[in-house]
Amino acid sequence: MYTQGLDQADTAAPSPEEEVQLRDAFQARIDAEEKIEPRDWMPEDYRRTLVRQISQHAHSEIVGMLPEGNWLTRAPSLKRKAILLAKVQDEAGHGLYLYSAAETLGTSRQEMLDQLLSGKAKYSSIFNYPTLNWADIGAIGWLVDGAAIMNQIPLCRCSYGPYSRAMVRVCKEESFHQRQGYEIMTVMARGTDEQRQMAQDALNRWWWPSLMMFGPSDGDSAHTAQSMAWKIKRFTNDELRQKFVDVTVPQAHFLGLEIPDPDLALDEETGHWCFGEIDWQEFKQVLSGNGPCNAERLGARRSAHEEGSWVRQALLAHADKQRERSSAHEAA
Ligand code: BYC
C-alpha cells in the first residue's frame, strides 16, 4: 500500500544554506501541527529516527506474538483459546501495518527483517521474559498492552502521517486486548486461593519489566528531546511511565492484588503514585541480548523465516507468471 516510499527519485542534496532553509520550513510545519507525508522533504535524521522507531515497533509486535503463542495450545477453554488466537493475529496485523509505514520512508521490509534476524535491531525488552502460567496471559494483556496503549495513544498524533494513521487502528485493538487481559486477571483474582496466587505471581514477575517498556529515564534517554521537538513523541518516557503507574495501581487494588514495590506510596498533594527505583542493570542486560528469553525469541523468528522461505518463493513465482501472462495478453 505504501511502497511508493521505495521509489523515491534521487534528487540532488541541498547546499548547506538550502538545508537550513528547508529545515526551518520543515520545523515550522511541525510546529503548525501539519502532518509530514512520504513524498515531503524531511531532514535525513528525522527519516532515520522514524525508521528506527517504527521498525523496532513492528519487530516488537511480531516477536510479541511468541510469549502469548506459547499458551495457544494450553488455553483453559475453547473460548479462551479463540480469544487468544484473535489477539495474537491482531499483533501480526499491527506488525504488518507498521512495516508498511516504515517502508514509506524508503527502507525495504527485507532490510528491516534482516536487521531483526541478525540481532542488530532492537525490539521491546518486555518480550524477553517467559510466560510460565495462564495468569501470565492475563498479566500481559492488562500490563503489557496497558503500557503499550499509554505509549501509543499519543503516537496517533505523531507528526508523520502514515505512522500516526496506523496507530489509530492499532490503539483500538490494543484497548480490547487490555480489557481481555484484565478480565482474565479478574476471574483469577476472584477464583480459588491457588488462582489468586497465580495472578499475584504473574503481577510480581511482569510489573517491573512493564515499567521498563517506557524506556530509560529522561536523563538517560538519547532520543527523547529531538523526538519531542519533531512531535514524533508527545510525552517523555518518565511522563508516560508515571501515567501508567497512576492508572494501574488502583486497578491492582480493585483486584485485591499487591504491587511488588515496597516504596509505592500515594503523594496526597500531587495525586501521583511514587514508586521505587527500576533495576536499570536488568534493563541493560535484556537490551544487550542477555535477558531470560532473548536467544529463544530470535531463534524462533529465524526458524519461522527459514521455514517460510518456500512460501515467499512460491508467491514470487506466481507473481512472475501473472506478469508474463498479462504481457502476453496485451501483446496478442
Ligand atoms: N526495549 O532514547 P530512548 C506491543 C532503546 S509492542 C527495547 O528513550 P526512544 C505489544 C531505544 O530504542 C510495544 N529497547 O529511545 C505487542 C534506544 O535504542 P537505539 C512496542 C528500548 O526511541 C505484542 C535506546 O533504548 N512499542 O505493544 O526515544 C503483544 C534509548 O532509548 C526500550 C513501541 O515500540 C525497550 N523497552 O524511546 C502485546 C512504541 N526502551 O534505537 C503488546 C514505539 C528504549 O538508539 N516506540 N529502548 O539503539 C517508542 O515509543 C520509543 O521508541 C520508546 C523508546 C519509548 C520505546
Coordinates of C-alpha atoms and ligand atoms in Angstrom, one line a residue:
M1 CA 0.0 0.0 0.0
Y2 CA 2.8 2.4 0.9
T3 CA 5.7 1.1 -1.2
Q4 CA 6.0 4.4 -3.1
G5 CA 8.5 5.3 -0.4
L6 CA 10.9 2.9 -2.0
D7 CA 10.6 4.5 -5.5
Q8 CA 11.7 8.0 -4.5
A9 CA 13.7 9.7 -7.2
D10 CA 17.3 10.6 -6.4
T11 CA 17.3 14.3 -6.0
A12 CA 20.5 16.4 -5.6
A13 CA 21.4 17.0 -2.0
P14 CA 20.6 20.6 -1.0
S15 CA 23.5 23.1 -0.3
P16 CA 24.2 23.9 3.4
E17 CA 22.3 27.2 3.0
E18 CA 19.3 25.5 1.3
E19 CA 19.4 22.8 4.0
V20 CA 19.0 25.4 6.8
Q21 CA 16.0 27.0 4.9
L22 CA 14.4 23.6 4.3
R23 CA 14.9 22.6 8.0
D24 CA 13.3 25.8 9.2
A25 CA 10.3 25.4 6.9
F26 CA 10.0 21.7 8.0
Q27 CA 10.1 22.7 11.7
A28 CA 7.5 25.4 11.0
R29 CA 5.2 22.8 9.5
I30 CA 5.7 20.5 12.5
D31 CA 5.0 23.4 14.9
A32 CA 1.8 24.2 13.0
E33 CA 0.7 20.5 13.6
E34 CA 0.8 19.7 9.9
K35 CA 1.4 16.0 9.0
I36 CA 4.5 15.1 7.1
E37 CA 3.8 12.7 4.2
P38 CA 6.2 10.3 2.5
R39 CA 7.0 12.5 -0.5
D40 CA 7.5 15.7 1.5
W41 CA 11.1 16.9 2.1
M42 CA 12.3 15.9 5.5
P43 CA 15.7 16.0 7.3
E44 CA 17.6 12.7 7.0
D45 CA 17.9 12.4 10.7
Y46 CA 14.0 12.7 11.0
R47 CA 13.7 9.9 8.5
R48 CA 16.3 7.8 10.3
T49 CA 14.7 8.3 13.7
L50 CA 11.3 7.2 12.3
V51 CA 12.7 4.1 10.5
R52 CA 14.4 3.2 13.8
Q53 CA 11.4 3.7 16.0
I54 CA 8.7 2.3 13.6
S55 CA 10.8 -0.8 12.6
Q56 CA 11.6 -1.5 16.3
H57 CA 7.9 -1.1 17.0
A58 CA 7.0 -3.5 14.1
H59 CA 9.6 -6.1 15.3
S60 CA 8.1 -5.8 18.9
E61 CA 4.6 -6.7 17.6
I62 CA 5.9 -9.7 15.7
V63 CA 8.2 -11.0 18.4
G64 CA 5.4 -10.2 20.9
M65 CA 3.3 -12.9 19.3
L66 CA 5.7 -15.5 20.8
P67 CA 5.2 -15.3 24.6
E68 CA 1.4 -15.5 24.1
G69 CA 1.6 -18.0 21.3
N70 CA 3.2 -20.3 23.9
W71 CA -0.3 -20.7 25.5
L72 CA -2.4 -21.2 22.4
T73 CA -2.4 -24.9 22.7
R74 CA -3.0 -24.8 26.5
A75 CA -5.7 -22.2 26.9
P76 CA -8.1 -23.4 29.6
S77 CA -11.2 -23.4 27.4
L78 CA -12.2 -23.2 23.7
K79 CA -13.5 -19.7 24.2
R80 CA -10.2 -18.5 25.8
K81 CA -8.3 -20.2 23.0
A82 CA -10.4 -18.4 20.3
I83 CA -9.9 -15.0 22.0
L84 CA -6.1 -15.5 22.4
L85 CA -5.8 -16.6 18.8
A86 CA -7.6 -13.5 17.6
K87 CA -5.3 -11.3 19.8
V88 CA -2.1 -12.9 18.6
Q89 CA -3.4 -12.5 15.0
D90 CA -4.1 -8.8 15.7
E91 CA -0.4 -8.4 16.8
A92 CA 0.7 -9.8 13.4
G93 CA -1.6 -7.3 11.7
H94 CA 0.0 -4.4 13.7
G95 CA 3.4 -5.6 12.7
L96 CA 2.4 -5.5 9.0
Y97 CA 0.9 -2.0 9.2
L98 CA 4.0 -0.8 10.9
Y99 CA 6.4 -2.4 8.4
S100 CA 4.3 -0.7 5.6
A101 CA 4.5 2.7 7.4
A102 CA 8.3 2.3 7.7
E103 CA 8.6 1.3 4.0
T104 CA 7.2 4.7 3.0
L105 CA 10.5 6.2 4.3
G106 CA 12.5 4.2 1.7
T107 CA 13.7 1.2 3.7
S108 CA 12.5 -2.2 2.5
R109 CA 10.8 -4.8 4.6
Q110 CA 13.6 -7.2 3.7
E111 CA 16.2 -4.8 5.1
M112 CA 14.3 -4.4 8.4
L113 CA 13.8 -8.1 8.8
D114 CA 17.5 -8.8 8.1
Q115 CA 18.3 -6.3 10.9
L116 CA 15.9 -8.1 13.3
L117 CA 17.2 -11.6 12.4
S118 CA 20.8 -10.6 12.6
G119 CA 20.2 -9.3 16.1
K120 CA 21.1 -5.7 15.0
A121 CA 17.7 -4.2 15.5
K122 CA 16.0 -3.9 18.9
Y123 CA 12.5 -4.9 19.9
S124 CA 10.7 -4.3 23.1
S125 CA 12.6 -5.6 26.2
I126 CA 9.3 -7.0 27.6
F127 CA 9.1 -9.9 25.1
N128 CA 12.3 -11.5 26.5
Y129 CA 10.5 -12.7 29.6
P130 CA 8.9 -16.2 29.8
T131 CA 5.1 -16.9 30.1
L132 CA 5.1 -19.6 32.9
N133 CA 1.4 -20.0 33.6
W134 CA -2.0 -19.0 32.3
A135 CA -2.2 -15.9 34.6
D136 CA 0.8 -14.5 32.6
I137 CA -1.6 -14.2 29.6
G138 CA -3.9 -12.0 31.8
A139 CA -0.9 -10.0 33.1
I140 CA 0.4 -9.4 29.5
G141 CA -3.0 -8.1 28.3
W142 CA -3.5 -6.0 31.4
L143 CA 0.0 -4.6 31.9
V144 CA 1.9 -5.0 28.6
D145 CA -1.0 -3.9 26.4
G146 CA -1.9 -1.3 29.0
A147 CA 1.6 0.1 28.9
A148 CA 1.6 -0.1 25.1
I149 CA -1.7 1.9 24.9
M150 CA -0.3 4.6 27.2
N151 CA 2.7 4.9 24.9
Q152 CA 0.8 4.6 21.6
I153 CA -2.3 6.8 22.1
P154 CA 0.0 9.9 21.8
L155 CA 1.6 8.3 18.7
C156 CA -1.8 8.7 16.9
R157 CA -0.8 12.4 16.9
C158 CA 2.7 11.8 15.7
S159 CA 3.9 14.2 13.0
Y160 CA 4.5 11.5 10.4
G161 CA 1.2 10.8 8.6
P162 CA 1.5 7.0 7.8
Y163 CA 2.7 6.2 11.4
S164 CA 0.0 8.3 13.1
R165 CA -2.8 6.7 10.9
A166 CA -1.5 3.2 11.5
M167 CA -1.6 3.9 15.3
V168 CA -5.3 4.7 15.3
R169 CA -6.4 1.2 14.4
V170 CA -3.6 -0.4 16.5
C171 CA -4.8 1.5 19.6
K172 CA -8.4 0.5 19.1
E173 CA -7.3 -3.2 19.1
E174 CA -4.9 -2.7 21.9
S175 CA -7.6 -1.4 24.2
F176 CA -9.6 -4.5 23.5
H177 CA -6.5 -6.6 24.4
Q178 CA -6.0 -4.7 27.6
R179 CA -9.6 -5.4 28.7
Q180 CA -9.4 -9.1 27.9
G181 CA -6.2 -9.3 30.0
Y182 CA -7.9 -7.5 32.9
E183 CA -10.9 -9.8 32.6
I184 CA -8.6 -12.9 32.9
M185 CA -7.0 -11.3 36.0
T186 CA -10.4 -10.5 37.5
V187 CA -11.6 -14.1 37.1
M188 CA -8.4 -15.5 38.6
A189 CA -8.2 -12.9 41.4
R190 CA -11.8 -13.9 42.4
G191 CA -11.1 -17.6 42.0
T192 CA -9.6 -20.2 44.3
D193 CA -6.7 -19.4 46.6
E194 CA -4.4 -21.1 44.1
Q195 CA -5.7 -19.0 41.2
R196 CA -5.3 -15.8 43.3
Q197 CA -1.7 -16.8 44.0
M198 CA -1.1 -17.4 40.3
A199 CA -2.5 -13.9 39.5
Q200 CA -0.3 -12.3 42.2
D201 CA 2.8 -14.3 41.0
A202 CA 2.2 -13.1 37.4
L203 CA 1.9 -9.5 38.6
N204 CA 5.1 -9.9 40.6
R205 CA 7.0 -11.0 37.6
W206 CA 5.5 -8.6 35.0
W207 CA 5.3 -5.4 36.9
W208 CA 8.9 -4.2 36.7
P209 CA 9.5 -5.3 33.1
S210 CA 6.3 -3.4 32.2
L211 CA 7.7 -0.2 33.7
M212 CA 10.9 -0.7 31.7
M213 CA 8.8 -0.8 28.4
F214 CA 8.7 3.0 28.5
G215 CA 12.5 3.2 28.1
P216 CA 15.3 4.8 30.1
S217 CA 14.7 7.7 32.4
D218 CA 14.5 11.0 30.7
G219 CA 18.0 12.0 31.8
D220 CA 19.4 8.9 30.1
S221 CA 17.2 8.9 27.0
A222 CA 19.3 9.6 23.9
H223 CA 16.4 10.4 21.6
T224 CA 13.6 12.0 23.6
A225 CA 14.5 15.7 23.3
Q226 CA 14.8 15.6 19.5
S227 CA 11.8 13.3 19.0
M228 CA 9.7 15.7 21.1
A229 CA 10.8 18.7 19.1
W230 CA 9.8 16.8 15.9
K231 CA 6.5 15.8 17.6
I232 CA 7.2 12.1 17.0
K233 CA 7.0 11.7 20.8
R234 CA 4.4 13.8 22.6
F235 CA 5.4 12.8 26.2
T236 CA 8.7 11.8 27.7
N237 CA 9.4 8.3 28.8
D238 CA 9.1 9.2 32.5
E239 CA 5.8 11.1 32.0
L240 CA 4.2 8.1 30.3
R241 CA 5.6 5.7 32.9
Q242 CA 4.0 7.9 35.7
K243 CA 0.7 8.0 33.9
F244 CA 0.8 4.2 33.6
V245 CA 1.5 3.7 37.3
D246 CA -1.2 6.2 38.3
V247 CA -3.8 4.3 36.2
T248 CA -2.7 0.8 37.0
V249 CA -2.2 0.9 40.8
P250 CA -5.9 1.4 41.5
Q251 CA -6.7 -1.4 39.1
A252 CA -4.5 -3.8 41.1
H253 CA -6.1 -2.7 44.3
F254 CA -9.6 -3.4 42.8
L255 CA -8.4 -6.9 42.1
G256 CA -7.1 -7.2 45.6
L257 CA -3.6 -7.7 44.3
E258 CA -0.4 -6.1 45.7
I259 CA 2.1 -4.2 43.5
P260 CA 5.5 -5.7 44.2
D261 CA 7.1 -2.4 45.3
P262 CA 7.7 -1.6 49.0
D263 CA 8.3 2.1 48.1
L264 CA 4.9 2.6 46.4
A265 CA 3.1 5.4 48.1
L266 CA 0.4 7.9 47.1
D267 CA 1.6 11.5 47.1
E268 CA -1.6 13.2 48.5
E269 CA -0.5 16.6 47.2
T270 CA 0.0 15.7 43.6
G271 CA -2.3 12.7 43.4
H272 CA 0.6 10.7 41.8
W273 CA 1.8 7.3 43.0
C274 CA 5.5 7.4 43.8
F275 CA 7.3 4.2 43.0
G276 CA 10.7 2.6 43.7
E277 CA 13.9 2.6 41.6
I278 CA 13.8 0.5 38.4
D279 CA 16.6 -2.1 38.1
W280 CA 18.3 -0.4 35.1
Q281 CA 21.1 -3.0 35.2
E282 CA 18.5 -5.7 34.3
F283 CA 17.1 -3.4 31.5
K284 CA 20.6 -3.1 30.1
Q285 CA 21.2 -6.8 30.3
V286 CA 18.0 -7.5 28.4
L287 CA 18.8 -4.9 25.7
S288 CA 22.2 -6.3 25.2
G289 CA 20.7 -9.8 24.4
N290 CA 21.1 -11.4 27.9
G291 CA 17.5 -11.5 29.1
P292 CA 15.9 -14.8 30.1
C293 CA 14.4 -15.5 26.6
N294 CA 16.4 -13.3 24.1
A295 CA 18.1 -16.3 22.4
E296 CA 14.9 -18.3 22.3
R297 CA 12.9 -15.5 20.8
L298 CA 15.4 -14.7 18.0
G299 CA 15.8 -18.5 17.4
A300 CA 12.1 -18.8 16.9
R301 CA 11.9 -15.9 14.5
R302 CA 14.9 -17.2 12.5
S303 CA 13.5 -20.6 12.0
A304 CA 10.0 -19.2 11.2
H305 CA 11.7 -17.1 8.5
E306 CA 13.6 -20.1 7.1
E307 CA 10.6 -22.3 7.1
G308 CA 8.5 -19.7 5.4
S309 CA 11.1 -19.3 2.6
W310 CA 9.2 -21.6 0.2
V311 CA 6.0 -19.5 0.6
R312 CA 7.8 -16.4 -0.4
Q313 CA 9.4 -18.1 -3.4
A314 CA 6.0 -19.5 -4.5
L315 CA 4.4 -16.1 -4.3
L316 CA 7.2 -14.5 -6.3
A317 CA 7.0 -17.3 -8.9
H318 CA 3.2 -16.8 -9.1
A319 CA 3.6 -13.0 -9.5
D320 CA 6.2 -13.6 -12.3
K321 CA 3.7 -16.0 -14.1
Q322 CA 0.9 -13.5 -13.7
R323 CA 3.1 -10.7 -15.2
E324 CA 4.1 -12.9 -18.1
R325 CA 0.5 -13.9 -18.8
S326 CA -0.7 -10.3 -18.7
S327 CA 2.1 -9.0 -21.0
A328 CA 1.4 -11.9 -23.4
H329 CA -2.3 -11.0 -23.3
E330 CA -1.5 -7.3 -24.0
A331 CA 0.8 -8.3 -26.9
A332 CA -1.9 -10.5 -28.6
Ligands
BYC1 N1 13.0 -2.2 24.8 O1 16.3 7.4 23.8 P1 15.3 6.3 24.1 C1 3.2 -4.1 21.9 C2 16.0 1.7 23.3 S1 4.7 -3.8 21.2 C3 14.0 -2.2 23.9 O2 14.3 6.6 25.1 P2 13.2 6.4 22.0 C4 2.7 -5.5 22.0 C5 15.7 2.7 22.2 O3 15.2 2.0 21.1 C6 5.3 -2.3 22.1 N2 14.7 -1.1 23.6 O4 14.6 5.9 22.7 C7 3.0 -6.4 21.1 C8 17.1 3.3 22.0 O5 17.9 2.4 21.3 P3 18.6 2.8 19.8 C9 6.4 -1.7 21.4 C10 14.4 0.1 24.2 O6 13.1 5.7 20.7 C11 2.5 -7.7 21.2 C12 17.6 3.4 23.4 O7 17.0 2.3 24.1 N3 6.1 -0.3 21.4 O8 2.6 -3.2 22.4 O9 13.1 7.9 22.0 C13 1.8 -8.1 22.3 C14 17.5 4.7 24.1 O10 16.1 5.0 24.4 C15 13.3 0.2 25.1 C16 6.8 0.6 20.7 O11 7.8 0.2 20.0 C17 12.6 -1.0 25.4 N4 11.6 -1.0 26.3 O12 12.1 5.9 23.1 C18 1.4 -7.1 23.2 C19 6.3 2.0 20.7 N5 13.2 1.4 25.5 O13 17.4 2.7 18.9 C20 1.8 -5.8 23.1 C21 7.1 2.9 19.8 C22 14.2 2.1 24.9 O14 19.2 4.1 20.0 N6 8.4 3.3 20.4 N7 14.9 1.3 24.1 O15 19.5 1.6 19.6 C23 8.6 4.3 21.3 O16 7.7 4.9 21.7 C24 10.0 4.6 21.7 O17 10.9 4.1 20.7 C25 10.4 4.1 23.1 C26 11.9 4.5 23.3 C27 9.6 4.8 24.1 C28 10.3 2.6 23.2

